[in-house]
Amino acid sequence: DGGITQSPKYLFRKEGQNVTLSCEQNLNHDAMYWYRQDPGQGLRLIYYSQIVNDFQKGDIAEGYSVSREKKESFPLTVTSAQKNPTAFYLCASSLQNPGQVYNEQFFGPGTRLTVL
Amino acid sequence: AQKVTQAQTEISVVEKEDVTLDCVYETRDTTYYLFWYKQPPSGELVFLIRRNSFDEQNEISGRYSWNFQKSTSSFNFTITASQVVDSAVYFCALSSGYSTLTFGKGTMLLVSP
């Protein structure tokens, strides 16, 4: 089945540790995204990538890093510089059609990160 | 800059009631897309609909319907004869120009039996 997988579902981290969240898609989508969701808040964009080996900062990129070495993979690293990392993290992907403004994003099941 | 406002934080209804979720957006672009997503308790966002700014036709899909009005910059979502399985957080989102999606803060819908 085509879709987006995120692992792990739950993640616990000690303060001061870096942690990497996995996101893989087999939809052959060009663009991938990382969002953060806090209780009662909408989704806020952390980073996005429209093509392999290229990515852009979103609204809240500080304390996070990403890589896009393969089309199907877009891992997110939450560094120790992120002051409030406890949140729900969602990965998404979409097609990028030339000349079309925007395609719908499809989301993974999310990773809930808790800093102890 | 673009903005999406979902003024209703939480709505509670009893099964079989109709319910409308409001969405008001702001953008300076003439070409834009509007979306609705559903987030059930499991957490994964489920795409419901995409509408572009040139198509003001209302759409109906089963018990779901959407009312797009450019004059009031609104894209409201109505669920007819609500069911317990409709309980979720619903997000409205906007993309204009070549920018990424801007989400509203969501409306939590609680449908009780």
PDB file of C-alpha atoms in Angstrom:
ATOM      1  CA  ASP A   1       0.000   0.000   0.000  1.00  0.00           C
ATOM      2  CA  GLY A   2       1.197   3.511  -0.770  1.00  0.00           C
ATOM      3  CA  GLY A   3       1.557   5.880   2.091  1.00  0.00           C
ATOM      4  CA  ILE A   4       3.713   7.708   4.575  1.00  0.00           C
ATOM      5  CA  THR A   5       5.301   6.025   7.552  1.00  0.00           C
ATOM      6  CA  GLN A   6       6.734   7.699  10.597  1.00  0.00           C
ATOM      7  CA  SER A   7       8.699   6.042  13.313  1.00  0.00           C
ATOM      8  CA  PRO A   8       8.695   5.708  16.179  1.00  0.00           C
ATOM      9  CA  LYS A   9       5.118   6.451  17.252  1.00  0.00           C
ATOM     10  CA  TYR A  10       6.256   7.527  20.722  1.00  0.00           C
ATOM     11  CA  LEU A  11       9.672   8.848  21.603  1.00  0.00           C
ATOM     12  CA  PHE A  12      11.165   9.857  24.905  1.00  0.00           C
ATOM     13  CA  ARG A  13      14.278  11.933  25.167  1.00  0.00           C
ATOM     14  CA  LYS A  14      16.376  13.285  27.960  1.00  0.00           C
ATOM     15  CA  GLU A  15      17.143  16.965  27.982  1.00  0.00           C
ATOM     16  CA  GLY A  16      20.289  17.792  26.063  1.00  0.00           C
ATOM     17  CA  GLN A  17      20.016  14.868  23.668  1.00  0.00           C
ATOM     18  CA  ASN A  18      19.516  15.062  19.931  1.00  0.00           C
ATOM     19  CA  VAL A  19      16.885  12.759  18.474  1.00  0.00           C
ATOM     20  CA  THR A  20      15.972  11.890  14.879  1.00  0.00           C
ATOM     21  CA  LEU A  21      12.429  11.256  13.676  1.00  0.00           C
ATOM     22  CA  SER A  22      11.979   9.119  10.607  1.00  0.00           C
ATOM     23  CA  CYS A  23       9.644   9.841   7.675  1.00  0.00           C
ATOM     24  CA  GLU A  24       9.392   7.635   4.597  1.00  0.00           C
ATOM     25  CA  GLN A  25       6.944   7.803   1.683  1.00  0.00           C
ATOM     26  CA  ASN A  26       6.347   5.477  -1.256  1.00  0.00           C
ATOM     27  CA  LEU A  27       3.918   7.760  -3.072  1.00  0.00           C
ATOM     28  CA  ASN A  28       6.625   9.045  -5.429  1.00  0.00           C
ATOM     29  CA  HIS A  29       5.904  12.565  -4.201  1.00  0.00           C
ATOM     30  CA  ASP A  30       8.475  15.257  -4.828  1.00  0.00           C
ATOM     31  CA  ALA A  31       7.743  17.481  -1.853  1.00  0.00           C
ATOM     32  CA  MET A  32       7.945  16.587   1.807  1.00  0.00           C
ATOM     33  CA  TYR A  33       7.178  18.577   4.946  1.00  0.00           C
ATOM     34  CA  TRP A  34       7.597  18.531   8.706  1.00  0.00           C
ATOM     35  CA  TYR A  35       5.055  20.107  11.033  1.00  0.00           C
ATOM     36  CA  ARG A  36       4.855  20.543  14.755  1.00  0.00           C
ATOM     37  CA  GLN A  37       1.519  20.440  16.581  1.00  0.00           C
ATOM     38  CA  ASP A  38       1.034  21.626  20.166  1.00  0.00           C
ATOM     39  CA  PRO A  39      -2.198  21.169  22.145  1.00  0.00           C
ATOM     40  CA  GLY A  40      -4.899  23.541  20.937  1.00  0.00           C
ATOM     41  CA  GLN A  41      -2.696  24.822  18.155  1.00  0.00           C
ATOM     42  CA  GLY A  42      -2.736  24.372  14.449  1.00  0.00           C
ATOM     43  CA  LEU A  43       0.131  22.888  12.546  1.00  0.00           C
ATOM     44  CA  ARG A  44       3.283  24.928  12.257  1.00  0.00           C
ATOM     45  CA  LEU A  45       5.761  24.283   9.469  1.00  0.00           C
ATOM     46  CA  ILE A  46       9.295  23.389  10.523  1.00  0.00           C
ATOM     47  CA  TYR A  47      11.034  22.514   7.244  1.00  0.00           C
ATOM     48  CA  TYR A  48      10.056  21.485   3.759  1.00  0.00           C
ATOM     49  CA  SER A  49      11.780  20.063   0.719  1.00  0.00           C
ATOM     50  CA  GLN A  50      10.605  20.253  -2.868  1.00  0.00           C
ATOM     51  CA  ILE A  51      13.427  18.226  -4.379  1.00  0.00           C
ATOM     52  CA  VAL A  52      16.220  15.914  -3.333  1.00  0.00           C
ATOM     53  CA  ASN A  53      19.228  17.617  -1.744  1.00  0.00           C
ATOM     54  CA  ASP A  54      17.312  20.845  -1.229  1.00  0.00           C
ATOM     55  CA  PHE A  55      15.175  22.100   1.642  1.00  0.00           C
ATOM     56  CA  GLN A  56      13.848  25.353   3.083  1.00  0.00           C
ATOM     57  CA  LYS A  57      13.135  26.609   6.565  1.00  0.00           C
ATOM     58  CA  GLY A  58       9.556  26.958   7.630  1.00  0.00           C
ATOM     59  CA  ASP A  59       8.135  29.196  10.337  1.00  0.00           C
ATOM     60  CA  ILE A  60       9.798  27.505  13.314  1.00  0.00           C
ATOM     61  CA  ALA A  61      13.056  25.961  12.055  1.00  0.00           C
ATOM     62  CA  GLU A  62      15.245  26.978  14.992  1.00  0.00           C
ATOM     63  CA  GLY A  63      16.516  23.965  16.915  1.00  0.00           C
ATOM     64  CA  TYR A  64      15.712  21.526  14.097  1.00  0.00           C
ATOM     65  CA  SER A  65      17.650  20.125  11.146  1.00  0.00           C
ATOM     66  CA  VAL A  66      16.700  17.973   8.160  1.00  0.00           C
ATOM     67  CA  SER A  67      18.238  16.160   5.222  1.00  0.00           C
ATOM     68  CA  ARG A  68      16.844  14.983   1.894  1.00  0.00           C
ATOM     69  CA  GLU A  69      19.306  12.516   0.411  1.00  0.00           C
ATOM     70  CA  LYS A  70      16.608  10.331  -1.126  1.00  0.00           C
ATOM     71  CA  LYS A  71      13.255  11.225  -2.648  1.00  0.00           C
ATOM     72  CA  GLU A  72      11.385   8.906  -0.322  1.00  0.00           C
ATOM     73  CA  SER A  73      13.027   9.944   2.954  1.00  0.00           C
ATOM     74  CA  PHE A  74      13.009  13.179   4.950  1.00  0.00           C
ATOM     75  CA  PRO A  75      14.325  12.673   8.507  1.00  0.00           C
ATOM     76  CA  LEU A  76      13.998  15.415  11.112  1.00  0.00           C
ATOM     77  CA  THR A  77      16.536  15.906  13.890  1.00  0.00           C
ATOM     78  CA  VAL A  78      15.415  17.685  17.025  1.00  0.00           C
ATOM     79  CA  THR A  79      18.562  19.145  18.528  1.00  0.00           C
ATOM     80  CA  SER A  80      19.342  20.119  22.082  1.00  0.00           C
ATOM     81  CA  ALA A  81      18.983  23.734  20.950  1.00  0.00           C
ATOM     82  CA  GLN A  82      15.223  23.296  20.664  1.00  0.00           C
ATOM     83  CA  LYS A  83      13.984  24.683  23.970  1.00  0.00           C
ATOM     84  CA  ASN A  84      10.507  23.140  24.041  1.00  0.00           C
ATOM     85  CA  PRO A  85      10.661  19.986  21.949  1.00  0.00           C
ATOM     86  CA  THR A  86       7.770  18.123  23.556  1.00  0.00           C
ATOM     87  CA  ALA A  87       5.103  18.033  20.842  1.00  0.00           C
ATOM     88  CA  PHE A  88       3.402  15.950  18.182  1.00  0.00           C
ATOM     89  CA  TYR A  89       5.366  15.868  14.918  1.00  0.00           C
ATOM     90  CA  LEU A  90       3.712  15.231  11.591  1.00  0.00           C
ATOM     91  CA  CYS A  91       5.360  14.498   8.271  1.00  0.00           C
ATOM     92  CA  ALA A  92       3.580  15.087   4.964  1.00  0.00           C
ATOM     93  CA  SER A  93       4.216  14.801   1.246  1.00  0.00           C
ATOM     94  CA  SER A  94       2.662  16.144  -1.943  1.00  0.00           C
ATOM     95  CA  LEU A  95       3.071  16.117  -5.696  1.00  0.00           C
ATOM     96  CA  GLN A  96       4.745  19.068  -7.322  1.00  0.00           C
ATOM     97  CA  ASN A  97       3.147  19.705 -10.683  1.00  0.00           C
ATOM     98  CA  PRO A  98       4.731  22.466 -12.765  1.00  0.00           C
ATOM     99  CA  GLY A  99       2.260  25.251 -13.330  1.00  0.00           C
ATOM    100  CA  GLN A 100      -0.064  24.148 -10.582  1.00  0.00           C
ATOM    101  CA  VAL A 101      -0.071  26.177  -7.434  1.00  0.00           C
ATOM    102  CA  TYR A 102      -0.630  23.528  -4.878  1.00  0.00           C
ATOM    103  CA  ASN A 103      -1.548  19.936  -4.377  1.00  0.00           C
ATOM    104  CA  GLU A 104      -3.021  18.449  -1.255  1.00  0.00           C
ATOM    105  CA  GLN A 105      -0.614  17.111   1.305  1.00  0.00           C
ATOM    106  CA  PHE A 106      -0.882  13.584   2.632  1.00  0.00           C
ATOM    107  CA  PHE A 107       0.144  13.000   6.217  1.00  0.00           C
ATOM    108  CA  GLY A 108       1.841  10.278   8.169  1.00  0.00           C
ATOM    109  CA  PRO A 109       0.557   8.980  11.538  1.00  0.00           C
ATOM    110  CA  GLY A 110       2.849  11.265  13.542  1.00  0.00           C
ATOM    111  CA  THR A 111       5.465  10.877  16.274  1.00  0.00           C
ATOM    112  CA  ARG A 112       4.780  12.055  19.803  1.00  0.00           C
ATOM    113  CA  LEU A 113       8.010  13.309  21.350  1.00  0.00           C
ATOM    114  CA  THR A 114       8.317  13.804  25.085  1.00  0.00           C
ATOM    115  CA  VAL A 115      11.333  15.321  26.762  1.00  0.00           C
ATOM    116  CA  LEU A 116      11.896  13.990  30.251  1.00  0.00           C
TER     117      LEU A 116
ATOM    118  CA  ALA B   1       0.863  37.180   4.434  1.00  0.00           C
ATOM    119  CA  GLN B   2      -1.934  34.683   4.607  1.00  0.00           C
ATOM    120  CA  LYS B   3      -4.080  33.758   7.540  1.00  0.00           C
ATOM    121  CA  VAL B   4      -6.780  31.240   8.404  1.00  0.00           C
ATOM    122  CA  THR B   5      -9.186  31.753  11.288  1.00  0.00           C
ATOM    123  CA  GLN B   6     -11.330  29.040  12.806  1.00  0.00           C
ATOM    124  CA  ALA B   7     -13.170  30.919  15.505  1.00  0.00           C
ATOM    125  CA  GLN B   8     -14.889  27.862  16.966  1.00  0.00           C
ATOM    126  CA  THR B   9     -12.479  26.116  19.314  1.00  0.00           C
ATOM    127  CA  GLU B  10     -14.846  23.316  20.286  1.00  0.00           C
ATOM    128  CA  ILE B  11     -18.349  22.277  19.253  1.00  0.00           C
ATOM    129  CA  SER B  12     -20.481  19.660  20.996  1.00  0.00           C
ATOM    130  CA  VAL B  13     -23.530  18.143  19.330  1.00  0.00           C
ATOM    131  CA  VAL B  14     -25.743  15.142  19.766  1.00  0.00           C
ATOM    132  CA  GLU B  15     -25.807  12.472  17.112  1.00  0.00           C
ATOM    133  CA  LYS B  16     -27.979  13.262  14.072  1.00  0.00           C
ATOM    134  CA  GLU B  17     -27.660  17.006  14.521  1.00  0.00           C
ATOM    135  CA  ASP B  18     -26.283  19.067  11.660  1.00  0.00           C
ATOM    136  CA  VAL B  19     -23.164  21.069  12.415  1.00  0.00           C
ATOM    137  CA  THR B  20     -21.262  23.770  10.535  1.00  0.00           C
ATOM    138  CA  LEU B  21     -17.589  24.490  11.043  1.00  0.00           C
ATOM    139  CA  ASP B  22     -16.537  27.998  10.097  1.00  0.00           C
ATOM    140  CA  CYS B  23     -13.378  29.019   8.256  1.00  0.00           C
ATOM    141  CA  VAL B  24     -12.379  32.558   7.311  1.00  0.00           C
ATOM    142  CA  TYR B  25      -9.230  33.213   5.339  1.00  0.00           C
ATOM    143  CA  GLU B  26      -7.069  36.157   4.326  1.00  0.00           C
ATOM    144  CA  THR B  27      -4.842  36.414   1.293  1.00  0.00           C
ATOM    145  CA  ARG B  28      -3.840  39.065  -1.213  1.00  0.00           C
ATOM    146  CA  ASP B  29      -3.453  36.589  -4.036  1.00  0.00           C
ATOM    147  CA  THR B  30      -6.190  36.043  -6.584  1.00  0.00           C
ATOM    148  CA  THR B  31      -5.179  32.422  -7.103  1.00  0.00           C
ATOM    149  CA  TYR B  32      -5.288  30.244  -4.036  1.00  0.00           C
ATOM    150  CA  TYR B  33      -6.385  26.871  -2.744  1.00  0.00           C
ATOM    151  CA  LEU B  34      -8.427  26.005   0.310  1.00  0.00           C
ATOM    152  CA  PHE B  35      -8.406  22.676   2.104  1.00  0.00           C
ATOM    153  CA  TRP B  36     -10.161  20.854   4.901  1.00  0.00           C
ATOM    154  CA  TYR B  37      -8.500  18.090   6.901  1.00  0.00           C
ATOM    155  CA  LYS B  38      -9.844  15.813   9.615  1.00  0.00           C
ATOM    156  CA  GLN B  39      -7.674  14.691  12.531  1.00  0.00           C
ATOM    157  CA  PRO B  40      -9.240  11.774  14.434  1.00  0.00           C
ATOM    158  CA  PRO B  41      -7.933  10.801  17.884  1.00  0.00           C
ATOM    159  CA  SER B  42      -5.293   8.590  16.241  1.00  0.00           C
ATOM    160  CA  GLY B  43      -3.530  11.779  15.155  1.00  0.00           C
ATOM    161  CA  GLU B  44      -3.115  11.329  11.415  1.00  0.00           C
ATOM    162  CA  LEU B  45      -4.568  14.120   9.274  1.00  0.00           C
ATOM    163  CA  VAL B  46      -6.983  12.965   6.617  1.00  0.00           C
ATOM    164  CA  PHE B  47      -7.503  15.086   3.506  1.00  0.00           C
ATOM    165  CA  LEU B  48     -11.184  15.916   2.880  1.00  0.00           C
ATOM    166  CA  ILE B  49     -11.360  18.489   0.103  1.00  0.00           C
ATOM    167  CA  ARG B  50      -9.411  20.962  -2.009  1.00  0.00           C
ATOM    168  CA  ARG B  51     -11.029  23.956  -3.666  1.00  0.00           C
ATOM    169  CA  ASN B  52      -9.377  26.555  -5.889  1.00  0.00           C
ATOM    170  CA  SER B  53     -10.275  30.238  -5.872  1.00  0.00           C
ATOM    171  CA  PHE B  54     -11.878  30.137  -9.307  1.00  0.00           C
ATOM    172  CA  ASP B  55     -14.388  27.464  -8.427  1.00  0.00           C
ATOM    173  CA  GLU B  56     -17.119  28.812  -6.176  1.00  0.00           C
ATOM    174  CA  GLN B  57     -19.463  25.904  -6.670  1.00  0.00           C
ATOM    175  CA  ASN B  58     -20.519  24.322  -3.446  1.00  0.00           C
ATOM    176  CA  GLU B  59     -19.684  20.679  -3.103  1.00  0.00           C
ATOM    177  CA  ILE B  60     -21.472  17.793  -1.485  1.00  0.00           C
ATOM    178  CA  SER B  61     -19.961  14.439  -0.660  1.00  0.00           C
ATOM    179  CA  GLY B  62     -22.316  12.184   1.223  1.00  0.00           C
ATOM    180  CA  ARG B  63     -23.055  13.840   4.568  1.00  0.00           C
ATOM    181  CA  TYR B  64     -20.348  16.457   4.005  1.00  0.00           C
ATOM    182  CA  SER B  65     -20.854  19.737   2.191  1.00  0.00           C
ATOM    183  CA  TRP B  66     -18.718  22.807   1.694  1.00  0.00           C
ATOM    184  CA  ASN B  67     -19.828  26.386   1.121  1.00  0.00           C
ATOM    185  CA  PHE B  68     -17.194  28.599  -0.514  1.00  0.00           C
ATOM    186  CA  GLN B  69     -17.991  32.329  -0.590  1.00  0.00           C
ATOM    187  CA  LYS B  70     -15.304  34.648  -1.921  1.00  0.00           C
ATOM    188  CA  SER B  71     -17.346  37.714  -1.012  1.00  0.00           C
ATOM    189  CA  THR B  72     -16.951  36.910   2.675  1.00  0.00           C
ATOM    190  CA  SER B  73     -13.633  34.996   2.374  1.00  0.00           C
ATOM    191  CA  SER B  74     -15.205  31.959   3.943  1.00  0.00           C
ATOM    192  CA  PHE B  75     -15.046  28.241   3.295  1.00  0.00           C
ATOM    193  CA  ASN B  76     -17.446  26.600   5.730  1.00  0.00           C
ATOM    194  CA  PHE B  77     -17.908  22.885   6.244  1.00  0.00           C
ATOM    195  CA  THR B  78     -21.226  21.287   7.161  1.00  0.00           C
ATOM    196  CA  ILE B  79     -21.784  17.772   8.420  1.00  0.00           C
ATOM    197  CA  THR B  80     -25.365  16.606   8.068  1.00  0.00           C
ATOM    198  CA  ALA B  81     -26.794  14.066  10.505  1.00  0.00           C
ATOM    199  CA  SER B  82     -23.585  13.880  12.532  1.00  0.00           C
ATOM    200  CA  GLN B  83     -22.319  10.569  13.844  1.00  0.00           C
ATOM    201  CA  VAL B  84     -20.029   9.653  16.733  1.00  0.00           C
ATOM    202  CA  VAL B  85     -17.327   8.722  14.204  1.00  0.00           C
ATOM    203  CA  ASP B  86     -17.278  12.359  13.084  1.00  0.00           C
ATOM    204  CA  SER B  87     -15.692  13.319  16.392  1.00  0.00           C
ATOM    205  CA  ALA B  88     -12.318  14.776  15.524  1.00  0.00           C
ATOM    206  CA  VAL B  89     -10.398  17.999  15.119  1.00  0.00           C
ATOM    207  CA  TYR B  90     -11.051  19.651  11.785  1.00  0.00           C
ATOM    208  CA  PHE B  91      -8.529  21.968  10.176  1.00  0.00           C
ATOM    209  CA  CYS B  92      -9.040  24.496   7.431  1.00  0.00           C
ATOM    210  CA  ALA B  93      -5.931  25.442   5.428  1.00  0.00           C
ATOM    211  CA  LEU B  94      -4.928  27.892   2.709  1.00  0.00           C
ATOM    212  CA  SER B  95      -2.212  28.020   0.081  1.00  0.00           C
ATOM    213  CA  SER B  96      -1.746  31.054  -2.116  1.00  0.00           C
ATOM    214  CA  GLY B  97       0.900  32.137  -4.561  1.00  0.00           C
ATOM    215  CA  TYR B  98       3.628  29.552  -4.291  1.00  0.00           C
ATOM    216  CA  SER B  99       3.626  29.488  -0.523  1.00  0.00           C
ATOM    217  CA  THR B 100       3.151  26.492   1.671  1.00  0.00           C
ATOM    218  CA  LEU B 101       0.003  25.619   3.580  1.00  0.00           C
ATOM    219  CA  THR B 102      -1.219  27.852   6.370  1.00  0.00           C
ATOM    220  CA  PHE B 103      -3.454  26.047   8.841  1.00  0.00           C
ATOM    221  CA  GLY B 104      -6.116  27.383  11.156  1.00  0.00           C
ATOM    222  CA  LYS B 105      -5.969  26.319  14.796  1.00  0.00           C
ATOM    223  CA  GLY B 106      -8.646  23.729  14.291  1.00  0.00           C
ATOM    224  CA  THR B 107     -12.137  23.061  15.618  1.00  0.00           C
ATOM    225  CA  MET B 108     -12.691  20.091  17.901  1.00  0.00           C
ATOM    226  CA  LEU B 109     -16.022  18.439  17.169  1.00  0.00           C
ATOM    227  CA  LEU B 110     -17.513  16.171  19.828  1.00  0.00           C
ATOM    228  CA  VAL B 111     -20.508  14.110  18.773  1.00  0.00           C
ATOM    229  CA  SER B 112     -22.216  12.324  21.615  1.00  0.00           C
ATOM    230  CA  PRO B 113     -24.642   9.408  21.233  1.00  0.00           C
TER     231      PRO B 113
END
